[in-house]
XYZ file of C-alpha atoms in Angstrom:
163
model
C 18.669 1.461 21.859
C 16.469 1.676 19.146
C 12.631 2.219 19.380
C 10.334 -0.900 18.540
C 8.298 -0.647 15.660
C 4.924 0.467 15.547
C 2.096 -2.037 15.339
C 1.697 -5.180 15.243
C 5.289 -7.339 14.324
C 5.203 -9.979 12.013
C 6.137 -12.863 14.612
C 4.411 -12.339 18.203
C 7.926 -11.322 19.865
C 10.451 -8.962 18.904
C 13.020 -11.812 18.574
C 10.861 -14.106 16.277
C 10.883 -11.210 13.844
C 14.350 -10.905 13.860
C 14.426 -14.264 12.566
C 11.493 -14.049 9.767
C 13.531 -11.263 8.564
C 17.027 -13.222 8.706
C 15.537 -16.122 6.891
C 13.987 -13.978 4.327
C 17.210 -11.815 3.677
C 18.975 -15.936 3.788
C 16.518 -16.750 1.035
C 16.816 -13.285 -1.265
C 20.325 -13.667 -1.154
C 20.356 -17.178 -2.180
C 17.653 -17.412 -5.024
C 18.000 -12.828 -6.201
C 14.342 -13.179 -6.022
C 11.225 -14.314 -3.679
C 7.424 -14.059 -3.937
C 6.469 -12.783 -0.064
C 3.470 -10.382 1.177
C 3.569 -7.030 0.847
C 4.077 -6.066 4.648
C 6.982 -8.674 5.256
C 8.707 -7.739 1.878
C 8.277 -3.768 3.088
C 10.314 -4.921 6.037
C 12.751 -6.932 4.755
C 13.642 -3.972 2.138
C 16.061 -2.235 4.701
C 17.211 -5.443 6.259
C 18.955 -6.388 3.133
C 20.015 -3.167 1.542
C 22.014 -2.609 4.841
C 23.815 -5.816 4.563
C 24.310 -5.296 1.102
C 26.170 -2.596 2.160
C 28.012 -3.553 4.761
C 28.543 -6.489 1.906
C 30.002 -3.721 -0.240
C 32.699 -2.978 2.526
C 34.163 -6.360 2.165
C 36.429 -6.334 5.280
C 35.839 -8.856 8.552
C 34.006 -6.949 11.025
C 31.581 -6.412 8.083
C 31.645 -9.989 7.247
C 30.828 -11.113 11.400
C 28.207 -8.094 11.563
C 26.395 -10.019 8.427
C 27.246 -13.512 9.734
C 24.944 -12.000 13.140
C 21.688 -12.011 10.737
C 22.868 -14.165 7.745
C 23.929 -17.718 9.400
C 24.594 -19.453 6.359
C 28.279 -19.318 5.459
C 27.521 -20.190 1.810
C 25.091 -17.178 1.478
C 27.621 -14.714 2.998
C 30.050 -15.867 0.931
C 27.860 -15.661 -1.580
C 27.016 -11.839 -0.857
C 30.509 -10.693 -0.414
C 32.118 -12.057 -3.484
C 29.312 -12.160 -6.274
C 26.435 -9.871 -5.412
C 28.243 -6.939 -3.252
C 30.956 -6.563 -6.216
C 28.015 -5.931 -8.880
C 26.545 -3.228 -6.583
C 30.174 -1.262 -6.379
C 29.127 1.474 -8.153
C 25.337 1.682 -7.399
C 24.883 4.356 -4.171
C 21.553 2.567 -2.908
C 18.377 0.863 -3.895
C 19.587 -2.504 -4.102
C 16.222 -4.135 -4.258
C 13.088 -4.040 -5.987
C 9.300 -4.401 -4.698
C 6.790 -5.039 -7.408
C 3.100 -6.213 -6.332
C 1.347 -9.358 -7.807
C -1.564 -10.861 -7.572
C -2.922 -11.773 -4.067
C -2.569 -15.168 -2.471
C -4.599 -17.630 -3.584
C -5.769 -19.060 -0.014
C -6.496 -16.531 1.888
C -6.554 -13.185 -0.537
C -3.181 -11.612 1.083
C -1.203 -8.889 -0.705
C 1.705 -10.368 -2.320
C 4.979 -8.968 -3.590
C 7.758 -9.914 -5.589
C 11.266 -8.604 -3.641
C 14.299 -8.857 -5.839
C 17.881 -7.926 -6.207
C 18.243 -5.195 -9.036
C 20.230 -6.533 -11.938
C 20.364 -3.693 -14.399
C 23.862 -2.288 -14.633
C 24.286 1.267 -13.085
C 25.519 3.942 -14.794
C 26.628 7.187 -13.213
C 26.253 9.126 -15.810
C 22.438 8.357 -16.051
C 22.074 9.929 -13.282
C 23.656 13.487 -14.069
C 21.761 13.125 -17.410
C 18.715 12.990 -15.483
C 19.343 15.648 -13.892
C 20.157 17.910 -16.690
C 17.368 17.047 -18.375
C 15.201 18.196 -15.160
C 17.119 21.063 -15.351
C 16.831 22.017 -19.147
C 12.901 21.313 -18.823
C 12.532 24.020 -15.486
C 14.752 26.314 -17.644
C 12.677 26.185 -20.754
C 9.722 26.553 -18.612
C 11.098 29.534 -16.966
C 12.022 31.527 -20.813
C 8.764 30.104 -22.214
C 6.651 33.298 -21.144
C 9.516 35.657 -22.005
C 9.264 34.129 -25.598
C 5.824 34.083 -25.994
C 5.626 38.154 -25.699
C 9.280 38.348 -27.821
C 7.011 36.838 -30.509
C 4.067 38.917 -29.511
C 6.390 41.772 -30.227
C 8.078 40.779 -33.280
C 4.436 39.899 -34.895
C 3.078 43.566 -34.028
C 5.422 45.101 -35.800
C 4.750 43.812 -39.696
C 1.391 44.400 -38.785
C 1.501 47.754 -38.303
C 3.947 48.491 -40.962
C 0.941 46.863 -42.905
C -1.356 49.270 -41.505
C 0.398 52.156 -42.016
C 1.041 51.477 -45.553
């Protein structure tokens, strides 16, 4: 059984913040984007990357276990056949949090939570990490350069000097 969360919960009970969270993941997967506040979006974030995964899986059991929190049939339809598919090759971080500007009525901290879009490509990735790589390298051989060339410059000048 898992432990209940810390704090305060968004509802008042335990099971009416099971279903803010169901309704919000209903919504994100039905319009890729919503405007929320910060604290519910933070929430929702692993919510919906889990069923996105379990999305990714494609098979029944994975279809009932999303049908538990997301009871619209068009939505889970919806996630298994269009948005699961375009996440096939991405390992994680289905979904985006970017802040904007606080609610108008009574100053709350908004956020935008969204599905990514941009295409994923593997090979970013390993590039990335080369590049990391190359940079700790070159930072490493930098100092053993630097008194190469210290070297190397000595010597014309005291072939200089001696002339």
């Amino acid at each position: 059984m898992p432990a209940p969360t810390k704090g305060a919960r968004l509802g008042g009970s335990p099971s009416h913040e099971r279903q803010i969270l169901a309704n919000l993941a209903t919504e994100l997967f039905r319009h890729k984007s919503i405007t929320t506040t910060e604290t519910k979006a933070k929430r929702l974030r692993p919510l919906a990357e889990r069923l996105v995964s379990q999305a990714k899986k494609g098979d029944l059991a994975s279809r009932r276990r999303v049908m538990r929190t997301v009871r619209d049939r068009g939505v889970v339809h919806a996630l298994f056949e269009e948005i699961a598919p375009t996440f096939s090759e991405r390992p994680g971080g289905y979904t985006r949090i970017t802040k904007v500007a606080p609610r108008k009525g009574d100053n709350a901290p908004m956020a935008v939570i969204e599905l990514v879009t941009e295409a994923y490509s593997p090979k970013q990735a390993v590039v990335k990490e080369a590049e990391g790589a190359a940079k700790v390298a070159a930072a490493e051989e930098a100092p053993a350069e630097v008194v190469e060339d210290a070297v190397a410059e000595e010597t014309p000048a005291e072939e200089t000097e001696k002339a």
